[in-house]
Short mmCIF file of C-alpha atoms in Angstrom, two decimals:
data_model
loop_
_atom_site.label_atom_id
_atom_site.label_comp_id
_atom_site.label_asym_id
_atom_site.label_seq_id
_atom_site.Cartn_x
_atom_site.Cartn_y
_atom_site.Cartn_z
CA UNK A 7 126.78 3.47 92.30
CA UNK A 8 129.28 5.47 94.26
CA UNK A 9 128.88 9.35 93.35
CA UNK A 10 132.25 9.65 91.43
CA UNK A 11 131.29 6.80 89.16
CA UNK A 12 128.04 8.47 88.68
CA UNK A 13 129.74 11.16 87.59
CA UNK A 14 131.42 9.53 85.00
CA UNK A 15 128.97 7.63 83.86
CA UNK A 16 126.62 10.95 83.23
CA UNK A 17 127.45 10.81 79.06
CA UNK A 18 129.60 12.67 76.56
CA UNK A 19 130.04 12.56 73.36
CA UNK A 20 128.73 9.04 72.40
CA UNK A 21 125.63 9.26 74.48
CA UNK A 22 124.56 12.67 72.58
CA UNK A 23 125.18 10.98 69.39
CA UNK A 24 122.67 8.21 70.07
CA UNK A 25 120.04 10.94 71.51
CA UNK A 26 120.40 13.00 67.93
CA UNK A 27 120.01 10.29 66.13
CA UNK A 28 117.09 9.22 67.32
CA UNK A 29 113.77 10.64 66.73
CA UNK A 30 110.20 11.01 68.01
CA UNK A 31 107.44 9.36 67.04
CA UNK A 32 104.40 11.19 68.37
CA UNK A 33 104.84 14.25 70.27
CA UNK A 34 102.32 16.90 71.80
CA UNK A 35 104.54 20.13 70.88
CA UNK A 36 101.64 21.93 71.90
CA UNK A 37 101.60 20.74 75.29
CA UNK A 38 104.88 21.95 76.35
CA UNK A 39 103.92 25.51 76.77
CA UNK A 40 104.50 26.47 80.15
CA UNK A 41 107.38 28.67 81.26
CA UNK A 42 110.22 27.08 83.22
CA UNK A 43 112.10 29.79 85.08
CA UNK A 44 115.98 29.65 86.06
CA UNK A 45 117.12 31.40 89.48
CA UNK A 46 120.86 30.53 90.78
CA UNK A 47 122.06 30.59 94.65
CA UNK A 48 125.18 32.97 94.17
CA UNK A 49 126.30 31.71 97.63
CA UNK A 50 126.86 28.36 96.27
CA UNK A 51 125.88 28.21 92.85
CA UNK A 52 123.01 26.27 93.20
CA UNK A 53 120.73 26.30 90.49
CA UNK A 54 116.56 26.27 90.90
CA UNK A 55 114.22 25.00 87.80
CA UNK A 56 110.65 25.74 88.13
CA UNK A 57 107.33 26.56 86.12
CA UNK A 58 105.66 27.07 89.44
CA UNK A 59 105.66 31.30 88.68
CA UNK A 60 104.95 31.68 92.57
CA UNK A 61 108.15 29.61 93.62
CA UNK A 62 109.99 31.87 91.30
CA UNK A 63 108.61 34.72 92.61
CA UNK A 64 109.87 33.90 96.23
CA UNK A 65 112.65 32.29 95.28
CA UNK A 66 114.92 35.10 95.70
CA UNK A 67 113.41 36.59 98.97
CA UNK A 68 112.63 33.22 100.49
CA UNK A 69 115.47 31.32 99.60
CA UNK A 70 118.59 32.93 98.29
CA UNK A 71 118.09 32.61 94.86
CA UNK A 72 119.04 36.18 94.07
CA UNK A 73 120.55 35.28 90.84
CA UNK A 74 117.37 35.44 88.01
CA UNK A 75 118.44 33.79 84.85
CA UNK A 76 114.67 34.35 83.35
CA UNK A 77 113.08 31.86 81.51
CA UNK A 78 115.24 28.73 80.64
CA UNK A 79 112.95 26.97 78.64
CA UNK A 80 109.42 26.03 78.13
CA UNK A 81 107.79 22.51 79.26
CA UNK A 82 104.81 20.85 80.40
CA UNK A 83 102.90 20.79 83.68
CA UNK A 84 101.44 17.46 82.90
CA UNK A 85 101.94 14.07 80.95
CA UNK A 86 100.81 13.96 76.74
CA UNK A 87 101.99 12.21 73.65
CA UNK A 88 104.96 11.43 73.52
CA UNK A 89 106.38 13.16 77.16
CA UNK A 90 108.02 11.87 80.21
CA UNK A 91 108.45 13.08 83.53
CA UNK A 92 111.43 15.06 84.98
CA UNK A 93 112.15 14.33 88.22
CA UNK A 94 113.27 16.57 90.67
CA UNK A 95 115.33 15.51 93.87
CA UNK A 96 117.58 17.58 96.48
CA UNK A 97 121.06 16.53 98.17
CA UNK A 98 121.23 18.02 101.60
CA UNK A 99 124.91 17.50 102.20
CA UNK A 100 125.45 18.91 98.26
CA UNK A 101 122.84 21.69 98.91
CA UNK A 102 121.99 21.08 95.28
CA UNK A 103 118.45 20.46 93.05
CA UNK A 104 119.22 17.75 90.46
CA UNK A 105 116.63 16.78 87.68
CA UNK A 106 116.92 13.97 85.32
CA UNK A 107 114.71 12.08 82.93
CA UNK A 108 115.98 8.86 83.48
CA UNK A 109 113.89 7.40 86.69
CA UNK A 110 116.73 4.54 87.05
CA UNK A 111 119.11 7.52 87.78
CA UNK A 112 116.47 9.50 89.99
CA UNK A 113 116.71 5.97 91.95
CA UNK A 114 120.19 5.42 92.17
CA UNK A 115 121.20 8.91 93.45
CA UNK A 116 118.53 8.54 96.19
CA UNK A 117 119.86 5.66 97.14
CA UNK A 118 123.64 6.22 96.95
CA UNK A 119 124.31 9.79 95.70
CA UNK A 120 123.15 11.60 99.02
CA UNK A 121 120.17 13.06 97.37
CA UNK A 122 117.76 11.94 99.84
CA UNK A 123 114.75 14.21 99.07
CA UNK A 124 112.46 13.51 96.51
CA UNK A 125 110.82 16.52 95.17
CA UNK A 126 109.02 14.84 92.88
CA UNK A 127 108.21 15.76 88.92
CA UNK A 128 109.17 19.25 88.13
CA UNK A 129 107.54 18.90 84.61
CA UNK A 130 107.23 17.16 81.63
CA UNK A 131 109.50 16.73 78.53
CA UNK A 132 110.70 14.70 75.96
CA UNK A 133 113.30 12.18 75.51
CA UNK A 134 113.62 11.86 71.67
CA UNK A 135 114.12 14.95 69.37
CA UNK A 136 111.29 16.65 66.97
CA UNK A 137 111.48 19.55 65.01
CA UNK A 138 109.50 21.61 67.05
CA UNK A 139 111.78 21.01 70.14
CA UNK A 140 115.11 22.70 71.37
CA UNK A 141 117.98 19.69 72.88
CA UNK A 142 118.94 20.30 77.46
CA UNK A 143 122.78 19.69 78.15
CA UNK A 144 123.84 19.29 81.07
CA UNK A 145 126.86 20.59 82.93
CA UNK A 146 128.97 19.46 85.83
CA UNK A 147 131.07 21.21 87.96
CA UNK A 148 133.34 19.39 89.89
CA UNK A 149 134.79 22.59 92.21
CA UNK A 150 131.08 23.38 92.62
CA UNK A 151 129.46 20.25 92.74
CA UNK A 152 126.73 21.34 90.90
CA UNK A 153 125.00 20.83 87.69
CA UNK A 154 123.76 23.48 85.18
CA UNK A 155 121.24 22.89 81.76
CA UNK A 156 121.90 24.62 78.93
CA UNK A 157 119.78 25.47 75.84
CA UNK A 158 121.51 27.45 73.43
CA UNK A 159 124.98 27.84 72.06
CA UNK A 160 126.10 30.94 73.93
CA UNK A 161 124.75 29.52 77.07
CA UNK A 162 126.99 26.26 76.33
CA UNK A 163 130.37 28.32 75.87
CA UNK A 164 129.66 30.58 79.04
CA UNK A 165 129.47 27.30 80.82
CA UNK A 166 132.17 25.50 79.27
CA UNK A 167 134.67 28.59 79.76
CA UNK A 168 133.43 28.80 83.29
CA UNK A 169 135.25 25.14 83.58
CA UNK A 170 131.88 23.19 83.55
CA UNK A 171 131.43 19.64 81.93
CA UNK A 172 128.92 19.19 79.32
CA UNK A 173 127.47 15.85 79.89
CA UNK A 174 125.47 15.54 76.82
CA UNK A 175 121.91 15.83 76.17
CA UNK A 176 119.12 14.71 78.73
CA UNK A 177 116.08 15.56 76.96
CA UNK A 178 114.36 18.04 74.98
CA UNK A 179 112.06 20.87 75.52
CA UNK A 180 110.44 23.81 73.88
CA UNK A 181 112.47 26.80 73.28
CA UNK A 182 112.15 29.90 75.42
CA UNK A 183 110.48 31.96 72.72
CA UNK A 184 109.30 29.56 69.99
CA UNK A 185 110.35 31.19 66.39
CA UNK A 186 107.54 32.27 64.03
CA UNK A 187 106.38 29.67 62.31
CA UNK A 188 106.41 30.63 58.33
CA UNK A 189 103.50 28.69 57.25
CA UNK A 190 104.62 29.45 53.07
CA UNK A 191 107.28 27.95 51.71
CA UNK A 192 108.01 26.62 47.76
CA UNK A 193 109.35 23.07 46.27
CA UNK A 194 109.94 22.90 42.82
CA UNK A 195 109.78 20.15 40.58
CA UNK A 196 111.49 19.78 37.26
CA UNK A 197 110.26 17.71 34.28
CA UNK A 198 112.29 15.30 32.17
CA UNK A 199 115.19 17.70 30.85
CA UNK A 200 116.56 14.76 28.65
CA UNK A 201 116.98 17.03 25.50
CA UNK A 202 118.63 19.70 27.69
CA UNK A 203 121.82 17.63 27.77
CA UNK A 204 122.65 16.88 24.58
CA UNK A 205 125.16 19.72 23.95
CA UNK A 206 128.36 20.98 26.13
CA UNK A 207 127.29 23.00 28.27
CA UNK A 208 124.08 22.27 29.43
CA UNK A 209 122.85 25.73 29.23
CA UNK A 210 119.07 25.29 29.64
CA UNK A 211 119.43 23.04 32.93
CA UNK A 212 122.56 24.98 34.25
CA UNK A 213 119.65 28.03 33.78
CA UNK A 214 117.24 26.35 35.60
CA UNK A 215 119.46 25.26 38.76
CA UNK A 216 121.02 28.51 39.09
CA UNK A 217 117.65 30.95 38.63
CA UNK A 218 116.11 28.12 41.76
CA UNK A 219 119.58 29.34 43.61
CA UNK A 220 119.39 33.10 43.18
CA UNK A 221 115.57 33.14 44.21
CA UNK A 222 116.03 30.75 46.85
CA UNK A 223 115.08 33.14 49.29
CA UNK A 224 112.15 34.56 47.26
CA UNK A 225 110.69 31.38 47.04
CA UNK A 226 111.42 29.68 50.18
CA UNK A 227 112.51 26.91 48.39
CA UNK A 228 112.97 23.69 50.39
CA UNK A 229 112.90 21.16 48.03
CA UNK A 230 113.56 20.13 44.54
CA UNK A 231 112.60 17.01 42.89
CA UNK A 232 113.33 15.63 39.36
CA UNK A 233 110.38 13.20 37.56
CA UNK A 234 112.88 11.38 35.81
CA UNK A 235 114.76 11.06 32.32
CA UNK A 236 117.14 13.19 33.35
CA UNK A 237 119.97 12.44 30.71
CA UNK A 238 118.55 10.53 26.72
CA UNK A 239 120.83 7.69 26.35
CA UNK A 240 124.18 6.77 27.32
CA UNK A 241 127.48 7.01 26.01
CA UNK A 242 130.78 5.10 26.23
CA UNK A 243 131.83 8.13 27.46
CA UNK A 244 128.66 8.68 29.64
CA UNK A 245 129.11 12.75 28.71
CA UNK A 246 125.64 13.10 29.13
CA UNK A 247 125.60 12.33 32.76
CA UNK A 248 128.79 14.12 33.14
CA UNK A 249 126.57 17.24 32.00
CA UNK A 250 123.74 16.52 34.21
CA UNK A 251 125.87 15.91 37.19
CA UNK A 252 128.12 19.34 36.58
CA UNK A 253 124.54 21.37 36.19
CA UNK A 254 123.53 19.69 39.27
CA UNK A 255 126.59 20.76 41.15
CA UNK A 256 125.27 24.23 41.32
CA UNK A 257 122.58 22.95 43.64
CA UNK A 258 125.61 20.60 45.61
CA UNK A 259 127.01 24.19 46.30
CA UNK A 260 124.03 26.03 47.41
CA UNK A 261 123.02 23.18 49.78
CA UNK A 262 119.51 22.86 48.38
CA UNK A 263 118.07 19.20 49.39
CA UNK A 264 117.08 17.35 46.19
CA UNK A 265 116.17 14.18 44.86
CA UNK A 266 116.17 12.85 41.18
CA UNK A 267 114.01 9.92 39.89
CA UNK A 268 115.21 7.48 37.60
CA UNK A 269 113.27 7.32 33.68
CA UNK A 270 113.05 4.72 31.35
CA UNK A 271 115.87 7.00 29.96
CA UNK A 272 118.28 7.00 32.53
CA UNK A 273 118.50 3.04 32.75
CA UNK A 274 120.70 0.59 30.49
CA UNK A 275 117.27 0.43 28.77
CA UNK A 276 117.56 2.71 26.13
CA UNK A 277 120.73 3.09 23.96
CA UNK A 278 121.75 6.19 21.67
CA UNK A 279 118.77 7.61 19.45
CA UNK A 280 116.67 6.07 21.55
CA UNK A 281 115.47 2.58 20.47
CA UNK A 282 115.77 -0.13 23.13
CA UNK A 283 119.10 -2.00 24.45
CA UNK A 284 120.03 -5.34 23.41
CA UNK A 285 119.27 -8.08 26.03
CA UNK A 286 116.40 -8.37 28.27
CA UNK A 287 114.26 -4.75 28.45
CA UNK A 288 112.96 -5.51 32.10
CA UNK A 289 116.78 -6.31 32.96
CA UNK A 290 118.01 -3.61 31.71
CA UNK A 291 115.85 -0.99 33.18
CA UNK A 292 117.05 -2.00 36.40
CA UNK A 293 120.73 -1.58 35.55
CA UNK A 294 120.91 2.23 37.09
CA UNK A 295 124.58 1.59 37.80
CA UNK A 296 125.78 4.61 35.90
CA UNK A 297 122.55 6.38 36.99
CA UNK A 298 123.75 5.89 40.69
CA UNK A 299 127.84 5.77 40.03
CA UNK A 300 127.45 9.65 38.85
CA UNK A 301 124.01 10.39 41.53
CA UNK A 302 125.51 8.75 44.44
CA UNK A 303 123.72 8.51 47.69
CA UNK A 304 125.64 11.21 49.02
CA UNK A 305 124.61 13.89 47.08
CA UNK A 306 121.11 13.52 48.46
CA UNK A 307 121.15 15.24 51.73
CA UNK A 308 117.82 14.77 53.02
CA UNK A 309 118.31 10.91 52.02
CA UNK A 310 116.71 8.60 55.39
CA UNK A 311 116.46 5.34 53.58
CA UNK A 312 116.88 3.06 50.32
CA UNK A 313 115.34 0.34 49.48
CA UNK A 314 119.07 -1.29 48.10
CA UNK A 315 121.99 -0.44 49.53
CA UNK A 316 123.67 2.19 47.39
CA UNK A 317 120.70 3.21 44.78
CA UNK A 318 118.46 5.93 44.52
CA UNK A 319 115.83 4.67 42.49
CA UNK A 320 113.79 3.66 45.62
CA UNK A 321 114.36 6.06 48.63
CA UNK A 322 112.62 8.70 51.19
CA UNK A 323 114.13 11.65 51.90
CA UNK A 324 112.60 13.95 54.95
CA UNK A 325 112.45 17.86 55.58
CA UNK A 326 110.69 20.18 57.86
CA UNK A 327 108.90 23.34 56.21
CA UNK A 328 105.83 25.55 57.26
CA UNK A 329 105.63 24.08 60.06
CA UNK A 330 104.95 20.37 59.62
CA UNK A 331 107.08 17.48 58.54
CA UNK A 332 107.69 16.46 55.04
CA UNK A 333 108.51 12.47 53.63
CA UNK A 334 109.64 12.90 50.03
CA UNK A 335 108.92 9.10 48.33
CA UNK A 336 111.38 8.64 45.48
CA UNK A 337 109.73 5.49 43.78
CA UNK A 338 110.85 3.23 40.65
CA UNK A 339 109.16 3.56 37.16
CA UNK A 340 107.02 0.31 36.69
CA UNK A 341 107.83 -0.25 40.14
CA UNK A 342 108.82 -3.63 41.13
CA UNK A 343 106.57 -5.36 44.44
CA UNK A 344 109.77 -6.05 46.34
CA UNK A 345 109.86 -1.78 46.29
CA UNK A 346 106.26 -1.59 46.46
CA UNK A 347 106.28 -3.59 49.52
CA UNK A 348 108.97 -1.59 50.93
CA UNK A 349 107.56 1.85 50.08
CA UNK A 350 104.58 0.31 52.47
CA UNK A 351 106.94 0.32 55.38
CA UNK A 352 108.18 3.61 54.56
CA UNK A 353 104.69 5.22 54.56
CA UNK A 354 103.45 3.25 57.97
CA UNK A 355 105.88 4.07 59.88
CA UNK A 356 105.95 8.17 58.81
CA UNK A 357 101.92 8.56 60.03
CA UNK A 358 102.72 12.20 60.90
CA UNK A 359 104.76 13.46 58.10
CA UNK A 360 103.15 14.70 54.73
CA UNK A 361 104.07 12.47 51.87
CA UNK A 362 105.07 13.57 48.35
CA UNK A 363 105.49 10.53 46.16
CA UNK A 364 107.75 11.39 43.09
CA UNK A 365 107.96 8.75 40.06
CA UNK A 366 108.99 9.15 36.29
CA UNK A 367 105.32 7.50 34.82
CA UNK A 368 101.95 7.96 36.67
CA UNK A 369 99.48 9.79 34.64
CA UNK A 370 98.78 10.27 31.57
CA UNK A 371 98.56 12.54 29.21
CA UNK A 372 94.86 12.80 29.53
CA UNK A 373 94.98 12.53 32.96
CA UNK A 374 93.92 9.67 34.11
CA UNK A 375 96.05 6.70 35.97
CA UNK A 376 98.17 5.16 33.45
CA UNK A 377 97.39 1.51 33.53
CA UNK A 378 100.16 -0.32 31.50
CA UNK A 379 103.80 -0.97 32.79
CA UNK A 380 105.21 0.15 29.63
CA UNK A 381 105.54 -3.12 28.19
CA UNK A 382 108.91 -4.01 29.91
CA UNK A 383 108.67 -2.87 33.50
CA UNK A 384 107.07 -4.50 36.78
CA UNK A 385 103.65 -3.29 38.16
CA UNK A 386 101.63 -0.86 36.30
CA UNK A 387 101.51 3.20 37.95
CA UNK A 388 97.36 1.62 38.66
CA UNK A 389 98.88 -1.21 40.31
CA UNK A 390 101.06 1.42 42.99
CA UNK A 391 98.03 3.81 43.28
CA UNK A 392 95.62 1.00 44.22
CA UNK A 393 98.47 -1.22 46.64
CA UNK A 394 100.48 1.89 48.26
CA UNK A 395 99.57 5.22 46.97
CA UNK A 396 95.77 5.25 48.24
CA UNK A 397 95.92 2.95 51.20
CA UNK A 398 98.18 5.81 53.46
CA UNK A 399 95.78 8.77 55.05
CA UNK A 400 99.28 11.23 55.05
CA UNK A 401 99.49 11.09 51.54
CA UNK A 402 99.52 14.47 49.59
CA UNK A 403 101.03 14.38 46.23
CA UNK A 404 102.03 12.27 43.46
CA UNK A 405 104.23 14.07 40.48
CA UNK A 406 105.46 12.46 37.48
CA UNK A 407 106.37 12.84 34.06
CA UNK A 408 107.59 10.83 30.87
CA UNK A 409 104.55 12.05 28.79
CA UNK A 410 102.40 14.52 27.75
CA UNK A 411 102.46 18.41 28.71
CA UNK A 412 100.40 19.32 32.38
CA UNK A 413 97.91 17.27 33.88
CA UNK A 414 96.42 17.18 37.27
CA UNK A 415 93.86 14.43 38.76
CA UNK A 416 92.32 14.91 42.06
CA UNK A 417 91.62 11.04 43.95
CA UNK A 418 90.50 9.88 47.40
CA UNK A 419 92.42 7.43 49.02
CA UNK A 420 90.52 5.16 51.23
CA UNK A 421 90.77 6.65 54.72
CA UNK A 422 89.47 9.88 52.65
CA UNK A 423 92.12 11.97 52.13
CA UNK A 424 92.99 13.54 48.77
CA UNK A 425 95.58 12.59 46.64
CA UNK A 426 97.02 14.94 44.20
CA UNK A 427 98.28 14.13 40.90
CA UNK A 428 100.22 16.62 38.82
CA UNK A 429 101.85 15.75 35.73
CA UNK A 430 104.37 17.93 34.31
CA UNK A 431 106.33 16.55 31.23
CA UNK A 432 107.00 18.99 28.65
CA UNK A 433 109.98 18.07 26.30
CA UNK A 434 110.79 21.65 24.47
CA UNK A 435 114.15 22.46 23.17
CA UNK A 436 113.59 26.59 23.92
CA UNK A 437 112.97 26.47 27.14
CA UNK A 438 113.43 25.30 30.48
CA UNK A 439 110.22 25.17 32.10
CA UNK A 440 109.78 24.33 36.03
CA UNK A 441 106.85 24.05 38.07
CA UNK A 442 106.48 25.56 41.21
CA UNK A 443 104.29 24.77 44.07
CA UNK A 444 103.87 27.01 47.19
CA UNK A 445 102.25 25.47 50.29
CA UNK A 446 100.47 27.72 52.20
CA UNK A 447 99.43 25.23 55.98
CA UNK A 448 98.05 28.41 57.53
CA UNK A 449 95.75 29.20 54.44
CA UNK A 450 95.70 25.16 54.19
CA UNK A 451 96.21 25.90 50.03
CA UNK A 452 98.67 25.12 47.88
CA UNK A 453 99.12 26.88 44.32
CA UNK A 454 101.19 25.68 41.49
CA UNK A 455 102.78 27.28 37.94
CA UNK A 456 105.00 26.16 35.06
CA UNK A 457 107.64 28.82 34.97
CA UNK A 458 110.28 29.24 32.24
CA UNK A 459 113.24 31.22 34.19
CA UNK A 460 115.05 31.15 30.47
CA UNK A 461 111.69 32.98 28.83
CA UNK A 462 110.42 34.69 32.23
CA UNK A 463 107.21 33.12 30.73
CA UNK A 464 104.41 30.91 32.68
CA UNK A 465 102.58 28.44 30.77
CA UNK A 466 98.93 28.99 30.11
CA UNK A 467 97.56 25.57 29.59
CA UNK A 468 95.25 25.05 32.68
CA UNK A 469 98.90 23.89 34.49
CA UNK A 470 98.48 27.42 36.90
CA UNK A 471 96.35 26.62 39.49
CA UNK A 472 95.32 26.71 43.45
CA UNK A 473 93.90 24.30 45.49
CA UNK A 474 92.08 25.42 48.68
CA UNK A 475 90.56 23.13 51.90
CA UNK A 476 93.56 21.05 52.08
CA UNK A 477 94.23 18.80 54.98
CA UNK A 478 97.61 19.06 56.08
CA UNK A 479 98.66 16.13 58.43
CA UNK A 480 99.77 17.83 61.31
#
């Protein structure tokens, strides 16, 4: 390829979309820990990228590279999970360093771009994104006929109002100075608030939403998830949801990720007062279409996947907090084995991520795994614990509700983690109880409380506790 097609053919816009999107599977953060250092020729704008601390050293004395940027970036001296070499190459007649990911490139530009000597690998990075990992753009400059990387944003508009070219991203890399990693952090999880939409407004959920919004930063808050029955019944005029989807606007607004299951009660199940609907039962409670028309999918921002194409009831959702990745399963009640089956994907192909599975029945009120599908649903919450819920080593928690007050059940799966099991289901009409659970992956605990933000009362039924020696996937 001739050098001006090269040139064009570098990437843009389109190219950076598909790196975003994509993301890494297994990755050695740790690995990339070793300084890369930035010196420029001022003579001809050259720029040098090395972790070799002596070459920097000399660079400027030896070489001309009077220029010293500091440290660009950190990477690896050596291949590890999930990392691929950069290569580093030299054009003569350019008096230029060039380093790319892509060995294809490397080759072509040796063979038609006049970069004639290989230098080799200058280190090791990665070509997909991860949380722990900062994106490299690249910059032409025609005039110059050089090319610059650039990490952050001010770095990006120096370059671009220096008349530079971003090409896109080439790969990714550890930042300069890694952030401190804040190993606490809170999710909340709200039981069924059924009864707390029967009157305009809903003041005990509108409560709730906005006490989790003002103490956002208190908590940490990352996350909240619903258990289910989160309206009674429906209405020709569906008012109910209208109130639960106002409340929930307050945490639309504050940009707080969020997922709701879907109860018994929010399916065309169960009609006004409560007794069943007409028609088939198992029919009905999977009609969620006013469940979904009023919860579409895009109020769920951390939303990665459904099971069918425009419903909640079965989805994952993914966040990053404390350090480690997060997979929040959203799963059916009485689940069905097509979702099952497809929550089984979900899991195997998320080994690294912790998983919080989040369902409307699961244990009882005594605590134990409730073995009956209700009498009109699919599998039983004993048929999911035995098929999905125990058979994944990343699994952490399972929450639910529908019955009962507080109830929490320790289990080992079979690769030996432990699976807990909190139930939280309190149906009061005073109140507007929450529970709260802080994860501490430094301490490697986790503690969790029923809080009333309405009473500025915690329960004191066994539901405050802390759980220490827990193995965080990491």
């Amino acid at each position: 390829m001739a050098l001006v097609g090269w040139l064009a053919a570098c990437g843009g816009p389109m190219e950076e979309a598909r790196e975003v999107a994509t993301t890494a599977s297994a990755l050695d953060c740790a690995a990339l820990s070793r300084e890369v250092h930035h010196r420029i020729r001022p003579t001809n704008g050259d720029s040098l990228y090395t972790l070799n601390a002596n070459e920097a050293a000399n660079a400027a004395t030896t070489w001309g590279y009077t220029d010293n940027r500091g440290v660009a970036f950190r990477a690896a001296p050596s291949t590890g999970t999930g990392l691929s070499p950069v290569y580093r190459i030299y054009s003569p007649s350019r008096s230029e360093h060039f380093w790319t990911i892509d060995e294809a490139e490397r080759n072509d530009l040796m063979q038609n771009g006049g970069y004639t000597t290989n230098e080799n690998v200058g280190f090791y990075a990665s070509k997909t994104p991860a949380a722990c990992l900062v994106p490299v753009y690249r910059y032409s400059n025609t005039a110059l006929r050089k090319h610059r990387f650039a990490i952050t944003e001010a770095q990006r508009n120096e370059l671009t109002a220096a008349g530079w070219v971003s090409q896109g991203i080439k790969f990714y890399v550890a930042p300069e100075s890694p952030p401190p990693v804040d190993t606490k952090f809170t999710f909340a999880v709200i039981p069924d608030t059924q009864n707390e939409v029967l009157t305009t407004p809903a003041t005990r959920l509108d409560h709730r939403l906005r006490w989790l919004v003002d103490n956002r930063s208190t908590l940490d808050l990352r996350f909240v998830l619903h258990t289910g029955d989160v309206v009674n019944w429906d209405t020709p005029d569906h008012i109910q949801y209208v109130r639960a989807s106002e409340s929930t606007e307050i945490l639309d607004t504050a940009g707080i990720p969020y997922v709701y299951a879907i109860g018994n009660h929010d399916t065309a199940a169960v009609c006004p007062g409560g007794s069943a609907c007409p028609g088939n039962v198992n029919a009905n409670l999977r009609d969620t279409s006013t469940f979904n028309a009023y919860f579409p999918l895009s109020r769920f921002t951390a939303l990665a996947g459904v099971y069918e194409a425009g419903k909640i009831d079965n989805s994952y959702h993914t966040f990053s907090a404390g350090g480690l990745d997060w997979l929040v399963l959203n799963l059916e009640l009485w689940a069905r084995t097509g979702a099952v089956d497809w929550a089984k994907t979900v899991l195997a192909q998320h080994p690294r991520h912790n998983v919080i599975i989040n369902t409307h029945s699961h244990l009882t009120g005594g605590g134990t795994i409730e073995p009956r599908n209700g009498g009109y649903g699919n599998n039983s919450p004993q048929y999911v614990f035995d098929q999905l819920i125990k058979q994944y080593a990343n699994v952490r928690f399972v929450f639910s509700g529908h019955t009962g007050n507080a109830a929490y059940l320790a289990s080992t799966g079979v690769h030996g983690n432990t699976i807990h099991q909190i139930l939280t289901a309190y149906h009061e009409n005073t109140s507007n109880l929450t529970r709260l659970v802080e994860v501490d992956t430094a301490a490697n605990t986790f503690s969790t409380r029923v809080y009333s933000p309405m009473t500025n009362a915690e329960k004191q039924d066994g539901s405050k506790f802390t759980i220490s020696h827990v193995s965080w996937v990491r």
